[in-house]
Amino acid sequence: MKTQVIVLNGGSSAGKSGIARCLQAVLPDPWPAFGIDTLVEAAPASMRASDAGIAFAADGGVSVGPQFRTLEAAWTEGIAAMARAGARIILDEVFLGGADSQQRWRRALGDLGVLWVGVRCDAAVAAGRELARGDRVIGMAAAQADLVHRGVVYDVEVDTARAESIDCARTIAAHVG
């Protein structure tokens, strides 16, 4: 089956966005990239500081409320609709719910050709990147490094602590049908 969606799942600062940009450079067709950060940034500021929306704790924890889940469900269906309309999509995700998060995407993407990619990064390496970036809550990378992979099934996995983004992208591209 032709790959229509590449789902990159990994914790904060694991290197997903860099891999997505490299995939756009190495894949022959245009692949727009979207990420959960896009949705978070598009949400009203009031949702980024409420129990009903999405909140980032001082220790790096993330809590997601019902209003954000409603927006997220619409987002998921919208991404799936774009792929069904012919766009080939790279999705930069953080499966805070592990296998449950993947199941939500599986339901939405249903009949589409999906390549599930685990983007792994040692927690200490991700924490160092997080600190260097200066735009993340300290502790988020370490908290998410393993959590997001629990129970998730992948077609291919890459490790950004051991390989550069371009090499990871080439590995992934070799699996794209």
XYZ file of C-alpha atoms in Angstrom:
177
model
C 0.000 0.000 0.000
C 1.207 3.496 -0.809
C 2.328 5.449 2.259
C 0.080 8.471 2.693
C 0.966 9.437 6.255
C 4.237 9.155 8.167
C 3.624 9.387 11.912
C 6.727 10.346 13.893
C 6.150 9.679 17.597
C 8.639 10.690 20.248
C 9.038 12.755 23.356
C 9.787 16.442 23.539
C 13.220 17.331 22.114
C 13.670 13.839 20.634
C 14.384 15.308 17.185
C 11.073 14.755 15.372
C 10.896 18.218 13.809
C 14.438 17.948 12.449
C 13.651 14.540 10.971
C 10.450 15.923 9.423
C 12.420 18.708 7.686
C 14.985 16.177 6.447
C 12.212 13.887 5.184
C 10.804 16.808 3.209
C 14.237 17.193 1.612
C 14.819 13.515 0.764
C 11.335 12.370 -0.287
C 10.552 12.939 -3.967
C 7.008 14.288 -3.553
C 5.857 17.281 -1.499
C 5.089 16.168 2.054
C 3.698 18.914 4.296
C 4.597 18.442 7.961
C 2.229 19.088 10.835
C 2.786 18.591 14.511
C 0.969 18.597 17.796
C 2.909 21.790 18.562
C 1.030 23.393 15.648
C -2.273 22.612 17.336
C -1.083 23.780 20.752
C 0.154 27.074 19.274
C -3.091 27.549 17.317
C -5.253 27.067 20.401
C -6.408 30.200 22.205
C -4.030 31.291 24.955
C -6.789 30.715 27.499
C -6.701 26.987 26.659
C -2.977 26.800 27.434
C -3.565 27.700 31.048
C -6.767 25.943 32.018
C -7.776 22.538 33.330
C -10.164 22.202 30.394
C -7.405 22.922 27.876
C -3.769 21.897 28.010
C -1.490 22.757 30.894
C 2.260 22.396 31.305
C 3.413 21.817 34.871
C 6.650 23.230 36.267
C 8.089 19.679 36.434
C 7.455 19.039 32.710
C 4.193 17.182 33.142
C 1.392 17.797 30.665
C -2.312 17.539 31.457
C -4.960 17.550 28.770
C -8.550 18.553 29.466
C -11.850 17.985 27.652
C -11.862 21.197 25.589
C -8.414 20.428 24.206
C -9.444 16.812 23.506
C -12.387 18.140 21.454
C -10.039 20.327 19.379
C -7.559 17.463 19.085
C -10.283 15.135 17.739
C -11.190 17.692 15.063
C -7.484 18.167 14.255
C -7.013 14.411 13.869
C -9.989 14.115 11.518
C -8.736 17.133 9.549
C -5.283 15.616 9.045
C -6.912 12.344 7.933
C -9.182 14.236 5.506
C -6.179 15.977 3.937
C -4.492 12.620 3.386
C -7.677 11.141 1.911
C -7.846 14.145 -0.440
C -4.392 13.260 -1.791
C -1.869 15.064 0.402
C 0.999 12.974 1.723
C 1.489 14.049 5.336
C 4.314 13.925 7.863
C 2.908 14.064 11.371
C 5.115 15.060 14.336
C 3.349 13.647 17.408
C 3.815 13.066 21.127
C 1.717 10.088 22.271
C 1.267 11.107 25.912
C -1.223 8.247 26.235
C 1.107 5.702 24.603
C -0.921 2.938 22.944
C -4.230 4.781 23.553
C -2.936 7.783 21.597
C -1.896 5.532 18.727
C -5.336 3.909 18.721
C -7.018 7.324 18.340
C -4.859 7.971 15.267
C -5.434 4.434 13.921
C -9.189 4.983 14.044
C -8.930 8.348 12.283
C -6.455 7.191 9.615
C -8.285 3.866 9.122
C -7.896 2.884 5.479
C -4.878 5.090 4.745
C -1.349 3.809 4.228
C 0.474 4.795 7.422
C 4.127 4.368 8.326
C 4.449 4.361 12.131
C 7.864 5.638 13.240
C 9.263 5.603 16.750
C 11.702 8.461 17.304
C 13.740 7.503 20.333
C 16.295 9.564 22.191
C 18.072 8.888 25.456
C 16.384 10.923 28.199
C 19.645 12.647 29.198
C 20.389 13.659 25.588
C 16.831 14.968 25.105
C 17.087 16.884 28.402
C 20.295 18.513 27.188
C 18.599 19.570 23.954
C 15.643 20.888 25.932
C 17.932 23.038 28.066
C 19.813 24.339 25.002
C 16.576 25.245 23.209
C 15.382 27.430 26.040
C 11.753 27.316 24.879
C 10.546 24.210 26.733
C 9.522 23.443 30.282
C 12.542 21.819 31.882
C 11.782 18.198 32.705
C 9.374 17.569 29.833
C 11.935 15.718 27.680
C 12.971 13.343 30.456
C 9.357 12.745 31.507
C 8.287 11.871 27.958
C 11.336 9.948 26.667
C 9.904 6.510 27.496
C 6.281 7.336 28.322
C 5.276 8.110 24.735
C 6.456 4.707 23.459
C 4.609 2.514 25.987
C 2.583 -0.080 24.105
C 3.046 1.657 20.742
C 3.727 -0.561 17.724
C 6.060 0.780 15.026
C 7.030 -0.126 11.480
C 10.463 1.431 11.965
C 12.377 3.048 14.820
C 15.236 5.532 14.795
C 17.434 6.837 17.604
C 18.481 10.469 17.352
C 21.031 10.087 20.143
C 22.955 7.722 17.857
C 22.254 9.120 14.374
C 21.868 12.528 12.747
C 18.424 13.676 11.583
C 19.322 13.231 7.917
C 20.410 9.627 8.505
C 17.213 8.935 10.429
C 15.218 10.482 7.573
C 16.962 8.270 5.031
C 16.199 5.185 7.124
C 12.533 6.190 7.285
C 12.382 7.104 3.592
C 13.604 3.605 2.699
C 10.351 2.279 4.255
C 8.017 4.666 2.420
C 5.937 2.947 -0.206
